[in-house]
PDB file of C-alpha atoms in Angstrom:
ATOM      1  CA  UNK H 123      -0.134   0.023   0.206  1.00 29.00           C
ATOM      2  CA  UNK H 124       1.626   3.445  -0.740  1.00 30.00           C
ATOM      3  CA  UNK H 125       1.746   5.923   1.876  1.00 31.00           C
ATOM      4  CA  UNK H 126      -0.210   9.183   1.082  1.00 32.00           C
ATOM      5  CA  UNK H 127       1.190  11.999   3.636  1.00 33.00           C
ATOM      6  CA  UNK H 128      -1.520  13.908   5.015  1.00 31.00           C
ATOM      7  CA  UNK H 129      -0.242  17.222   7.229  1.00 34.00           C
ATOM      8  CA  UNK H 130       2.356  15.550   9.414  1.00 35.00           C
ATOM      9  CA  UNK H 131       2.432  12.169   9.685  1.00 35.00           C
ATOM     10  CA  UNK H 132       1.265   9.456   6.576  1.00 41.00           C
ATOM     11  CA  UNK H 133      -2.266   8.174   7.042  1.00 39.00           C
ATOM     12  CA  UNK H 134      -0.693   4.148   7.442  1.00 44.00           C
ATOM     13  CA  UNK H 135       0.834   5.888  10.563  1.00 45.00           C
ATOM     14  CA  UNK H 136      -2.148   7.366  11.811  1.00 40.00           C
ATOM     15  CA  UNK H 137      -3.898   4.251  11.610  1.00 40.00           C
ATOM     16  CA  UNK H 138      -1.357   2.602  13.971  1.00 45.00           C
ATOM     17  CA  UNK H 139      -1.653   5.453  15.991  1.00 39.00           C
ATOM     18  CA  UNK H 140      -5.613   4.611  16.549  1.00 40.00           C
ATOM     19  CA  UNK H 141      -4.358   1.357  17.843  1.00 38.00           C
ATOM     20  CA  UNK H 142      -1.054   2.217  19.269  1.00 39.00           C
ATOM     21  CA  UNK H 143      -0.572   4.732  22.269  1.00 35.00           C
ATOM     22  CA  UNK H 144       0.252   4.891  25.794  1.00 36.00           C
ATOM     23  CA  UNK H 145      -0.072   8.788  26.766  1.00 38.00           C
ATOM     24  CA  UNK H 146      -1.775  10.029  29.796  1.00 40.00           C
ATOM     25  CA  UNK H 147      -5.218  10.998  29.805  1.00 43.00           C
ATOM     26  CA  UNK H 148      -4.243  14.108  31.571  1.00 45.00           C
ATOM     27  CA  UNK H 149      -1.597  15.154  29.250  1.00 44.00           C
ATOM     28  CA  UNK H 150      -4.196  14.396  25.494  1.00 43.00           C
ATOM     29  CA  UNK H 151      -6.246  16.800  27.557  1.00 43.00           C
ATOM     30  CA  UNK H 152      -3.481  19.234  27.770  1.00 45.00           C
ATOM     31  CA  UNK H 153      -3.012  19.013  24.284  1.00 42.00           C
ATOM     32  CA  UNK H 154      -6.089  19.258  22.375  1.00 43.00           C
ATOM     33  CA  UNK H 155      -8.037  21.401  24.642  1.00 45.00           C
ATOM     34  CA  UNK H 156     -10.821  19.168  24.170  1.00 45.00           C
ATOM     35  CA  UNK H 157     -12.663  18.921  27.382  1.00 45.00           C
ATOM     36  CA  UNK H 158     -13.307  15.930  29.433  1.00 41.00           C
ATOM     37  CA  UNK H 159     -14.362  13.947  26.497  1.00 43.00           C
ATOM     38  CA  UNK H 160     -10.772  14.032  25.309  1.00 45.00           C
ATOM     39  CA  UNK H 161      -9.872  11.572  28.425  1.00 40.00           C
ATOM     40  CA  UNK H 162     -12.359   8.883  26.337  1.00 42.00           C
ATOM     41  CA  UNK H 163     -11.356   9.482  22.943  1.00 48.00           C
ATOM     42  CA  UNK H 164      -7.773   9.707  24.214  1.00 45.00           C
ATOM     43  CA  UNK H 165      -8.473   6.051  26.067  1.00 43.00           C
ATOM     44  CA  UNK H 166     -10.279   4.763  23.317  1.00 43.00           C
ATOM     45  CA  UNK H 167      -8.054   5.088  20.440  1.00 45.00           C
ATOM     46  CA  UNK H 168      -4.371   5.544  21.617  1.00 45.00           C
ATOM     47  CA  UNK H 169      -2.185   2.879  23.116  1.00 42.00           C
ATOM     48  CA  UNK H 170       1.504   2.706  23.014  1.00 46.00           C
ATOM     49  CA  UNK H 171       3.045   5.473  20.622  1.00 50.00           C
ATOM     50  CA  UNK H 172       5.730   7.820  21.357  1.00 54.00           C
ATOM     51  CA  UNK H 173       4.916  10.958  22.914  1.00 59.00           C
ATOM     52  CA  UNK H 174       6.386  12.568  19.554  1.00 63.00           C
ATOM     53  CA  UNK H 175       4.090  10.236  17.156  1.00 57.00           C
ATOM     54  CA  UNK H 176       1.545  11.317  20.077  1.00 59.00           C
ATOM     55  CA  UNK H 177       1.918  15.162  19.246  1.00 65.00           C
ATOM     56  CA  UNK H 178       1.773  14.322  15.275  1.00 67.00           C
ATOM     57  CA  UNK H 179      -1.477  12.920  15.498  1.00 68.00           C
ATOM     58  CA  UNK H 180      -2.950  15.632  18.049  1.00 70.00           C
ATOM     59  CA  UNK H 181      -1.717  18.435  15.133  1.00 74.00           C
ATOM     60  CA  UNK H 182      -2.896  17.092  12.406  1.00 76.00           C
ATOM     61  CA  UNK H 183      -6.263  16.887  14.543  1.00 79.00           C
ATOM     62  CA  UNK H 184      -6.209  20.439  15.189  1.00 86.00           C
ATOM     63  CA  UNK H 185      -5.374  21.538  10.844  1.00 92.00           C
ATOM     64  CA  UNK H 186      -8.843  21.437   9.537  1.00 95.00           C
ATOM     65  CA  UNK H 187     -10.392  22.661  12.575  1.00 94.00           C
ATOM     66  CA  UNK H 188      -7.947  25.695  12.431  1.00 94.00           C
ATOM     67  CA  UNK H 189      -8.222  26.645   8.945  1.00 96.00           C
ATOM     68  CA  UNK H 190     -11.692  26.801   9.388  1.00 97.00           C
ATOM     69  CA  UNK H 191     -11.553  29.273  12.217  1.00 97.00           C
ATOM     70  CA  UNK H 192      -8.883  31.204  10.457  1.00 97.00           C
ATOM     71  CA  UNK H 193     -11.377  31.662   7.570  1.00 98.00           C
ATOM     72  CA  UNK H 194     -13.843  32.489   9.995  1.00 98.00           C
ATOM     73  CA  UNK H 195     -11.545  34.807  11.953  1.00 98.00           C
ATOM     74  CA  UNK H 196     -11.294  36.726   8.509  1.00 98.00           C
ATOM     75  CA  UNK H 197     -14.747  36.919   7.794  1.00 98.00           C
ATOM     76  CA  UNK H 198     -15.218  38.814  11.490  1.00 98.00           C
ATOM     77  CA  UNK H 199     -16.890  36.051  13.003  1.00 98.00           C
ATOM     78  CA  UNK H 200     -15.225  34.381  16.152  1.00 97.00           C
ATOM     79  CA  UNK H 201     -13.621  31.032  16.552  1.00 96.00           C
ATOM     80  CA  UNK H 202     -15.453  27.848  17.349  1.00 96.00           C
ATOM     81  CA  UNK H 203     -14.135  25.810  19.949  1.00 92.00           C
ATOM     82  CA  UNK H 204     -12.533  22.167  19.708  1.00 89.00           C
ATOM     83  CA  UNK H 205     -14.879  18.938  20.863  1.00 88.00           C
ATOM     84  CA  UNK H 206     -13.200  16.096  21.541  1.00 83.00           C
ATOM     85  CA  UNK H 207     -17.075  14.400  20.868  1.00 87.00           C
ATOM     86  CA  UNK H 208     -17.577  15.810  17.623  1.00 91.00           C
ATOM     87  CA  UNK H 209     -13.965  15.048  16.369  1.00 88.00           C
ATOM     88  CA  UNK H 210     -14.545  11.665  17.656  1.00 85.00           C
ATOM     89  CA  UNK H 211     -17.801  11.628  14.780  1.00 90.00           C
ATOM     90  CA  UNK H 212     -15.074  13.485  12.369  1.00 92.00           C
ATOM     91  CA  UNK H 213     -12.751  10.498  13.030  1.00 87.00           C
ATOM     92  CA  UNK H 214     -14.997   8.064  12.966  1.00 88.00           C
ATOM     93  CA  UNK H 215     -16.525   8.932   9.674  1.00 93.00           C
ATOM     94  CA  UNK H 216     -13.571   9.969   7.570  1.00 90.00           C
ATOM     95  CA  UNK H 217     -12.156   5.693   8.450  1.00 87.00           C
ATOM     96  CA  UNK H 218     -16.134   4.781   7.748  1.00 91.00           C
ATOM     97  CA  UNK H 219     -15.865   6.181   4.444  1.00 93.00           C
ATOM     98  CA  UNK H 220     -12.354   5.645   3.309  1.00 90.00           C
ATOM     99  CA  UNK H 221     -12.768   2.188   4.714  1.00 89.00           C
ATOM    100  CA  UNK H 222     -16.537   0.801   3.812  1.00 91.00           C
ATOM    101  CA  UNK H 223     -17.566   3.764   0.962  1.00 93.00           C
ATOM    102  CA  UNK H 224     -21.313   4.079   2.125  1.00 94.00           C
ATOM    103  CA  UNK H 225     -21.929   6.636  -0.403  1.00 91.00           C
ATOM    104  CA  UNK H 226     -21.325   3.991  -3.450  1.00 90.00           C
ATOM    105  CA  UNK H 227     -22.748   1.385  -1.872  1.00 89.00           C
ATOM    106  CA  UNK H 228     -25.775   3.485  -0.745  1.00 90.00           C
ATOM    107  CA  UNK H 229     -26.232   4.213  -4.540  1.00 82.00           C
ATOM    108  CA  UNK H 230     -28.940   6.877  -5.390  1.00 80.00           C
ATOM    109  CA  UNK H 231     -30.006   7.330  -2.042  1.00 80.00           C
ATOM    110  CA  UNK H 232     -27.408   8.300  -0.364  1.00 87.00           C
ATOM    111  CA  UNK H 233     -24.239  10.494  -0.462  1.00 94.00           C
ATOM    112  CA  UNK H 234     -20.795  11.334   1.678  1.00 96.00           C
ATOM    113  CA  UNK H 235     -23.313  11.885   4.995  1.00 97.00           C
ATOM    114  CA  UNK H 236     -24.066   8.149   4.632  1.00 96.00           C
ATOM    115  CA  UNK H 237     -23.003   5.757   7.096  1.00 96.00           C
ATOM    116  CA  UNK H 238     -22.420   2.544   6.572  1.00 94.00           C
ATOM    117  CA  UNK H 239     -23.746  -0.654   8.925  1.00 90.00           C
ATOM    118  CA  UNK H 240     -19.942  -1.457  10.456  1.00 87.00           C
ATOM    119  CA  UNK H 241     -21.062   0.650  13.548  1.00 83.00           C
ATOM    120  CA  UNK H 242     -21.484  -2.117  15.975  1.00 75.00           C
ATOM    121  CA  UNK H 243     -24.907  -0.280  17.022  1.00 66.00           C
ATOM    122  CA  UNK H 244     -24.894  -1.796  20.850  1.00 67.00           C
ATOM    123  CA  UNK H 245     -27.864   0.796  21.615  1.00 65.00           C
ATOM    124  CA  UNK H 246     -25.834   3.244  23.797  1.00 63.00           C
ATOM    125  CA  UNK H 247     -23.034   5.463  22.660  1.00 65.00           C
ATOM    126  CA  UNK H 248     -19.352   4.710  21.956  1.00 60.00           C
ATOM    127  CA  UNK H 249     -16.638   5.437  19.913  1.00 58.00           C
ATOM    128  CA  UNK H 250     -17.225   3.385  16.747  1.00 65.00           C
ATOM    129  CA  UNK H 251     -20.885   2.726  17.586  1.00 79.00           C
ATOM    130  CA  UNK H 252     -23.151   3.832  15.017  1.00 89.00           C
ATOM    131  CA  UNK H 253     -26.177   2.963  13.165  1.00 91.00           C
ATOM    132  CA  UNK H 254     -25.880   2.638   9.609  1.00 93.00           C
ATOM    133  CA  UNK H 255     -28.361   4.655   6.706  1.00 95.00           C
ATOM    134  CA  UNK H 256     -28.147   6.324   4.026  1.00 95.00           C
ATOM    135  CA  UNK H 257     -28.645  10.026   3.529  1.00 95.00           C
ATOM    136  CA  UNK H 258     -29.988  10.761   0.182  1.00 93.00           C
ATOM    137  CA  UNK H 259     -29.397  14.555  -1.541  1.00 91.00           C
ATOM    138  CA  UNK H 260     -33.017  15.564  -0.777  1.00 92.00           C
ATOM    139  CA  UNK H 261     -32.180  15.134   2.315  1.00 92.00           C
ATOM    140  CA  UNK H 262     -35.410  13.926   3.516  1.00 93.00           C
ATOM    141  CA  UNK H 263     -33.522  11.134   6.205  1.00 95.00           C
ATOM    142  CA  UNK H 264     -31.800  14.245   8.205  1.00 96.00           C
ATOM    143  CA  UNK H 265     -31.158  12.274  11.496  1.00 96.00           C
ATOM    144  CA  UNK H 266     -28.737   9.895   9.595  1.00 96.00           C
ATOM    145  CA  UNK H 267     -26.778  13.021  10.081  1.00 96.00           C
ATOM    146  CA  UNK H 268     -28.563  14.774  13.005  1.00 97.00           C
ATOM    147  CA  UNK H 269     -27.117  11.569  15.306  1.00 95.00           C
ATOM    148  CA  UNK H 270     -24.722  10.539  14.667  1.00 95.00           C
ATOM    149  CA  UNK H 271     -22.957  12.751  17.071  1.00 93.00           C
ATOM    150  CA  UNK H 272     -25.441  11.006  19.785  1.00 92.00           C
ATOM    151  CA  UNK H 273     -24.789   7.334  18.765  1.00 90.00           C
ATOM    152  CA  UNK H 274     -20.965   8.007  19.086  1.00 88.00           C
ATOM    153  CA  UNK H 275     -20.124  10.514  21.274  1.00 87.00           C
ATOM    154  CA  UNK H 276     -23.104  11.338  23.711  1.00 87.00           C
ATOM    155  CA  UNK H 277     -23.280  14.709  22.409  1.00 90.00           C
ATOM    156  CA  UNK H 278     -26.752  15.968  23.735  1.00 92.00           C
ATOM    157  CA  UNK H 279     -27.734  17.933  20.635  1.00 96.00           C
ATOM    158  CA  UNK H 280     -27.997  17.848  16.709  1.00 97.00           C
ATOM    159  CA  UNK H 281     -24.634  17.369  14.809  1.00 98.00           C
ATOM    160  CA  UNK H 282     -24.444  19.034  11.537  1.00 98.00           C
ATOM    161  CA  UNK H 283     -21.670  18.011   8.860  1.00 98.00           C
ATOM    162  CA  UNK H 284     -20.341  19.003   5.588  1.00 98.00           C
ATOM    163  CA  UNK H 285     -18.183  16.771   3.602  1.00 97.00           C
ATOM    164  CA  UNK H 286     -15.770  16.386   0.636  1.00 96.00           C
ATOM    165  CA  UNK H 287     -14.032  14.081  -1.115  1.00 94.00           C
ATOM    166  CA  UNK H 288     -11.174  14.201  -3.153  1.00 92.00           C
ATOM    167  CA  UNK H 289      -8.428  16.275  -1.551  1.00 87.00           C
ATOM    168  CA  UNK H 290      -5.431  15.364   0.601  1.00 85.00           C
ATOM    169  CA  UNK H 291      -4.726  18.230   2.421  1.00 91.00           C
ATOM    170  CA  UNK H 292      -7.018  20.416   4.656  1.00 94.00           C
ATOM    171  CA  UNK H 293      -6.632  23.450   2.278  1.00 95.00           C
ATOM    172  CA  UNK H 294      -7.959  21.697  -0.521  1.00 95.00           C
ATOM    173  CA  UNK H 295     -11.415  20.851   1.551  1.00 96.00           C
ATOM    174  CA  UNK H 296     -11.856  23.922   2.615  1.00 97.00           C
ATOM    175  CA  UNK H 297     -11.333  25.723  -0.722  1.00 97.00           C
ATOM    176  CA  UNK H 298     -13.537  23.567  -1.978  1.00 97.00           C
ATOM    177  CA  UNK H 299     -16.088  24.396   0.659  1.00 98.00           C
ATOM    178  CA  UNK H 300     -15.335  28.126   0.320  1.00 98.00           C
ATOM    179  CA  UNK H 301     -16.506  27.707  -3.199  1.00 97.00           C
ATOM    180  CA  UNK H 302     -19.916  25.529  -2.505  1.00 97.00           C
ATOM    181  CA  UNK H 303     -22.188  28.110  -1.081  1.00 98.00           C
ATOM    182  CA  UNK H 304     -24.314  26.266   0.542  1.00 96.00           C
ATOM    183  CA  UNK H 305     -21.443  24.898   2.825  1.00 98.00           C
ATOM    184  CA  UNK H 306     -19.692  28.316   2.585  1.00 98.00           C
ATOM    185  CA  UNK H 307     -23.145  29.168   4.613  1.00 98.00           C
ATOM    186  CA  UNK H 308     -22.363  26.700   7.123  1.00 98.00           C
ATOM    187  CA  UNK H 309     -19.014  27.797   7.936  1.00 98.00           C
ATOM    188  CA  UNK H 310     -20.032  31.528   8.157  1.00 98.00           C
ATOM    189  CA  UNK H 311     -23.276  31.181   9.458  1.00 98.00           C
ATOM    190  CA  UNK H 312     -25.154  32.769   6.796  1.00 98.00           C
ATOM    191  CA  UNK H 313     -28.617  32.300   5.225  1.00 98.00           C
ATOM    192  CA  UNK H 314     -30.341  29.463   6.938  1.00 96.00           C
ATOM    193  CA  UNK H 315     -27.671  28.991   9.484  1.00 98.00           C
ATOM    194  CA  UNK H 316     -27.877  32.746  10.362  1.00 98.00           C
ATOM    195  CA  UNK H 317     -29.517  31.517  13.899  1.00 97.00           C
ATOM    196  CA  UNK H 318     -27.065  28.673  14.402  1.00 97.00           C
ATOM    197  CA  UNK H 319     -24.496  29.793  16.709  1.00 96.00           C
ATOM    198  CA  UNK H 320     -21.734  27.170  16.710  1.00 98.00           C
ATOM    199  CA  UNK H 321     -20.363  26.427  20.180  1.00 97.00           C
ATOM    200  CA  UNK H 322     -17.864  23.287  19.040  1.00 95.00           C
ATOM    201  CA  UNK H 323     -16.475  22.135  15.903  1.00 95.00           C
ATOM    202  CA  UNK H 324     -14.642  18.943  15.080  1.00 93.00           C
ATOM    203  CA  UNK H 325     -13.138  18.182  11.463  1.00 94.00           C
ATOM    204  CA  UNK H 326     -10.636  15.620  10.090  1.00 91.00           C
ATOM    205  CA  UNK H 327      -9.341  14.730   6.586  1.00 91.00           C
ATOM    206  CA  UNK H 328      -7.218  11.734   5.658  1.00 87.00           C
ATOM    207  CA  UNK H 329      -7.379   8.640   3.024  1.00 86.00           C
ATOM    208  CA  UNK H 330      -9.146  11.032   0.127  1.00 90.00           C
ATOM    209  CA  UNK H 331     -11.942  12.241   2.447  1.00 93.00           C
ATOM    210  CA  UNK H 332     -12.775  15.347   4.859  1.00 95.00           C
ATOM    211  CA  UNK H 333     -15.557  15.860   7.463  1.00 96.00           C
ATOM    212  CA  UNK H 334     -16.379  19.105   9.600  1.00 98.00           C
ATOM    213  CA  UNK H 335     -19.047  18.634  12.342  1.00 98.00           C
ATOM    214  CA  UNK H 336     -20.898  21.624  13.939  1.00 98.00           C
ATOM    215  CA  UNK H 337     -22.769  21.970  17.606  1.00 98.00           C
ATOM    216  CA  UNK H 338     -24.726  24.650  19.124  1.00 98.00           C
ATOM    217  CA  UNK H 339     -23.811  22.818  22.538  1.00 96.00           C
ATOM    218  CA  UNK H 340     -20.155  22.674  23.953  1.00 91.00           C
ATOM    219  CA  UNK H 341     -18.771  19.263  24.865  1.00 82.00           C
TER     220      UNK H 341
END
């Protein structure tokens, strides 16, 4: 498998770091500033890697949210606080999209907001748990998106996602969203999204996909 570079670490290295980490929960909270859910997120996805590897991972995970917030700042808007819960959802979704391609298996009834049936749904939240579903372009299955933060992270409000495929960089994903009026409106709270004061964000890119999640409730 050819290594492709995503930020400061390759996707293959990143995958290893998901299964191999042994840094303290307290350190993960301190480095990410993600709040209390960072404990659960850090504990569940890392075991046995070096401190340097962890820092690479954290820098990579914060890159897209930082670029989104820089863009908001350029437009006179406040930054959105990084959310451990929504970061977990974004991370889960790029892994699902790049591994199982639910948007393709759903066919005409699904797009990038779709989720595969490989979420090990057990009726309660947990990293890796979600209900498989197809999200069509006519938005007729909104709970497929809205409920994922509850299913995966116990987030007590709806989650709203913008997704992208085809870019290998955070900047490429952001440029695509900036050039799409509907996605740009979500980022900059315009039109339909003017009354959605974003209090939480989680955004991750990798494997040719990028997912950014927004919420009105802080962690």
